[in-house]
Amino acid sequence: MLSKHRSFFILVLLLSLSLALPRASWAAPAPSMAILSPGSGSAVTSPIPVLALAQPGADGLIRVTLTDPANRTISRQLIRVTPAGDEESSLETQLLFEIPYPGVEGLLTLSTQDEFHRPLAQRSVLLTLNAGGETEVQPNSVSGQWLEIHSPTPGAALSGGSFTIAGTITPVTDRPVRFELITDSGGQIGSVQLAVSEPGQTVPFEITISYGFISTERDVRLVIRQTLADYSANLLLDSIPLTLAP
């Protein structure tokens, strides 16, 4: 009897503590991702040692891609990762590549997808690719969280044709930050841009996005991304799931 009373007391105590703990008022987009090494500006030879933290997509995969300035694929890997709940998994791989001449600029990208093949998260770094010689690996200065969304929260059900997105953001370049609404069939039903005045500075924001082209409740993903000036590829991308109705 004593053990039952003690177990009940512990259960009540844990419940009370969980209710008393402060709760975050923001929701960081998930899954999060960070390329730890190499960082932008690194000079590398084949194979490139890649160290990252990432939560795999719905297919259990993390996509590693190396492209040139014309967006041609130099090398790619599909890495299957066993997720540890909602925690990020450590990723370590060696990416082989071949180049026609030394000093080629390459964009190393890690990305994940949801069950409808929409982008979940993406991170990219610019590298100098050499056929041989010494390497110079720089730390990644943008490996931390660049975006926090206060509202809407992940999974929120919204209606009325428009809603406000609020949070804080640390843009990396002077390119506009794009907010896009992508349906489960891949269609874009709304988009808006946030102008950037000072890259690297964390600022609060509120922006209204309007949507259309839906007549019933839909599974929609809010994708937030920033591109590089000379590349069509994304430098940073995160997303949250939403349910939208007309």
XYZ file of C-alpha atoms in Angstrom:
246
model
C 0.000 0.000 0.000
C 2.853 2.387 0.845
C 4.427 1.869 -2.572
C 1.109 2.681 -4.285
C 0.747 5.875 -2.285
C 4.348 6.827 -3.072
C 3.848 6.190 -6.807
C 0.681 8.280 -6.788
C 2.484 11.113 -4.954
C 5.350 11.093 -7.485
C 2.879 11.150 -10.381
C 1.034 14.150 -8.901
C 4.338 15.933 -8.209
C 5.549 15.452 -11.792
C 2.227 16.670 -13.165
C 2.357 19.768 -10.960
C 5.907 20.544 -12.039
C 5.025 20.176 -15.713
C 2.162 22.632 -15.296
C 4.320 25.071 -13.344
C 7.205 25.148 -15.819
C 7.265 28.164 -18.156
C 6.186 27.368 -21.692
C 7.836 28.836 -24.755
C 5.740 31.394 -26.604
C 7.400 30.642 -29.940
C 7.770 27.623 -32.159
C 11.002 27.025 -34.009
C 10.269 25.425 -37.391
C 10.983 21.717 -37.431
C 12.834 19.681 -38.317
C 15.840 21.843 -37.626
C 19.128 21.340 -39.455
C 22.701 22.621 -39.229
C 25.847 22.061 -41.299
C 28.637 22.115 -38.718
C 31.500 21.563 -41.182
C 32.600 22.626 -43.730
C 31.556 26.269 -43.497
C 31.151 28.771 -46.320
C 34.492 29.843 -47.790
C 36.197 26.494 -47.188
C 38.587 25.129 -49.818
C 38.164 21.354 -50.040
C 39.367 18.334 -51.987
C 37.585 15.061 -52.657
C 36.155 13.524 -50.562
C 34.530 16.347 -48.567
C 34.096 15.431 -44.890
C 30.592 16.604 -43.961
C 29.455 16.944 -40.352
C 25.881 18.015 -39.643
C 22.872 17.780 -37.363
C 19.540 16.991 -38.974
C 16.209 15.337 -38.461
C 15.393 13.094 -41.447
C 12.379 13.642 -43.644
C 9.252 11.518 -43.844
C 11.129 8.998 -46.019
C 13.907 8.699 -43.428
C 16.388 10.293 -45.823
C 18.736 13.272 -45.807
C 19.785 14.490 -49.249
C 23.356 15.739 -49.704
C 24.007 17.552 -52.995
C 26.959 19.397 -54.527
C 26.164 21.725 -57.463
C 28.085 24.227 -59.582
C 27.063 27.887 -60.245
C 24.952 26.738 -63.222
C 22.996 24.452 -60.845
C 24.463 21.318 -62.437
C 24.868 18.410 -60.050
C 28.488 17.497 -59.332
C 27.782 14.866 -56.689
C 24.935 13.619 -54.517
C 24.155 11.182 -51.725
C 21.006 9.816 -50.122
C 21.638 9.015 -46.468
C 19.160 7.008 -44.426
C 19.025 8.043 -40.779
C 17.156 6.377 -37.930
C 15.376 9.236 -36.126
C 15.727 9.553 -32.342
C 12.228 10.828 -31.634
C 12.053 14.571 -32.262
C 15.779 15.024 -31.664
C 18.286 15.917 -34.340
C 20.543 13.096 -35.499
C 24.272 13.477 -36.004
C 25.323 12.988 -39.619
C 28.863 12.300 -40.771
C 29.727 11.405 -44.354
C 32.376 11.709 -47.076
C 31.191 13.219 -50.361
C 33.247 12.277 -53.445
C 33.417 14.619 -56.447
C 35.254 15.178 -59.715
C 35.908 18.580 -61.322
C 37.346 19.596 -64.735
C 39.742 22.166 -63.241
C 40.746 23.394 -59.761
C 39.051 26.345 -58.098
C 35.503 25.467 -59.138
C 32.882 27.030 -56.882
C 30.387 24.564 -55.475
C 27.265 24.745 -53.338
C 26.957 21.977 -50.725
C 23.308 21.459 -49.737
C 21.555 19.287 -47.157
C 17.795 18.907 -47.524
C 14.806 16.889 -46.321
C 11.257 16.339 -47.618
C 7.857 15.550 -46.121
C 5.561 12.721 -47.214
C 4.261 14.855 -50.130
C 7.812 15.667 -51.339
C 7.577 19.260 -50.124
C 10.739 20.795 -48.639
C 11.023 20.467 -44.869
C 14.432 21.997 -44.204
C 17.505 22.963 -46.184
C 20.970 24.381 -45.491
C 23.691 25.324 -47.997
C 27.326 26.487 -47.886
C 29.580 27.822 -50.668
C 32.865 25.971 -51.180
C 35.935 26.148 -53.404
C 36.554 22.720 -54.954
C 40.139 21.674 -55.704
C 41.468 18.518 -57.352
C 44.331 18.246 -54.873
C 46.597 20.128 -52.511
C 45.873 21.556 -49.105
C 42.418 22.045 -47.704
C 41.239 25.020 -45.663
C 38.076 24.253 -43.719
C 36.277 27.217 -42.185
C 33.758 26.957 -39.329
C 30.136 27.518 -40.264
C 29.106 30.901 -38.892
C 25.384 30.351 -39.601
C 24.891 26.922 -38.037
C 22.472 28.214 -35.375
C 18.740 28.873 -35.495
C 17.950 31.703 -37.928
C 14.180 31.755 -37.536
C 11.609 31.619 -34.758
C 7.882 31.676 -35.496
C 5.665 32.984 -32.694
C 2.464 32.540 -34.688
C 0.909 30.606 -36.237
C 1.916 27.519 -34.283
C 2.696 24.271 -36.146
C -0.512 22.425 -37.036
C -2.739 25.482 -36.548
C -6.089 25.499 -38.375
C -6.684 28.843 -40.125
C -9.350 30.271 -42.411
C -10.474 33.538 -43.961
C -8.081 33.831 -46.891
C -5.202 35.497 -45.019
C -3.289 35.389 -41.731
C -0.360 37.090 -40.019
C 3.040 35.451 -39.524
C 4.993 36.850 -36.556
C 8.401 35.985 -35.151
C 12.074 36.889 -35.249
C 14.550 36.315 -38.047
C 18.290 36.617 -38.655
C 18.727 36.904 -42.438
C 22.125 35.876 -43.771
C 22.146 37.825 -47.057
C 20.472 40.978 -48.357
C 18.090 38.901 -50.495
C 14.386 39.044 -49.542
C 13.045 36.261 -47.320
C 10.216 34.417 -49.078
C 7.155 32.976 -47.342
C 5.217 30.442 -49.444
C 2.154 28.252 -48.896
C 2.482 24.834 -50.590
C -0.416 22.360 -50.724
C -0.161 18.576 -50.427
C -0.375 18.365 -54.232
C 2.587 20.728 -54.651
C 0.693 23.840 -55.704
C 1.598 27.279 -54.390
C -1.505 29.099 -53.134
C 0.130 32.163 -51.581
C 3.437 33.965 -51.232
C 4.879 37.140 -49.778
C 8.379 38.619 -49.383
C 10.072 40.250 -46.407
C 12.674 42.862 -47.366
C 16.097 42.644 -45.696
C 17.926 45.825 -44.668
C 20.720 44.533 -42.431
C 21.930 40.939 -42.949
C 23.118 39.236 -39.768
C 20.926 41.319 -37.464
C 18.114 39.593 -35.563
C 14.861 41.518 -35.976
C 11.203 40.924 -35.082
C 8.730 40.803 -37.947
C 5.023 40.626 -38.716
C 3.838 39.963 -42.233
C 0.423 39.087 -43.683
C 0.100 36.383 -46.313
C -3.020 35.881 -48.423
C -4.055 32.626 -50.051
C -6.603 31.386 -52.554
C -7.377 28.547 -54.963
C -8.838 26.260 -52.271
C -12.491 25.343 -51.769
C -12.105 22.914 -48.900
C -9.811 22.287 -45.938
C -6.272 21.497 -47.099
C -2.969 20.284 -45.670
C -0.559 23.168 -46.362
C 3.087 23.754 -45.530
C 4.387 27.242 -44.800
C 7.888 27.378 -46.314
C 10.286 30.176 -45.308
C 13.468 30.505 -47.351
C 16.314 32.805 -48.380
C 18.380 32.395 -51.548
C 21.928 33.291 -52.541
C 22.466 36.271 -54.838
C 24.233 34.315 -57.605
C 22.441 30.997 -57.158
C 18.842 29.966 -57.638
C 19.288 27.495 -54.776
C 18.190 28.165 -51.213
C 20.755 29.130 -48.601
C 18.341 28.550 -45.699
C 14.894 26.966 -45.611
C 12.538 25.880 -42.845
C 8.834 25.077 -42.743
C 5.825 24.376 -40.540
C 2.621 22.421 -41.293
C -0.754 24.169 -41.274
C -4.372 23.381 -42.081
C -6.071 26.046 -44.216
C -9.738 26.495 -45.071
C -11.358 29.077 -47.382
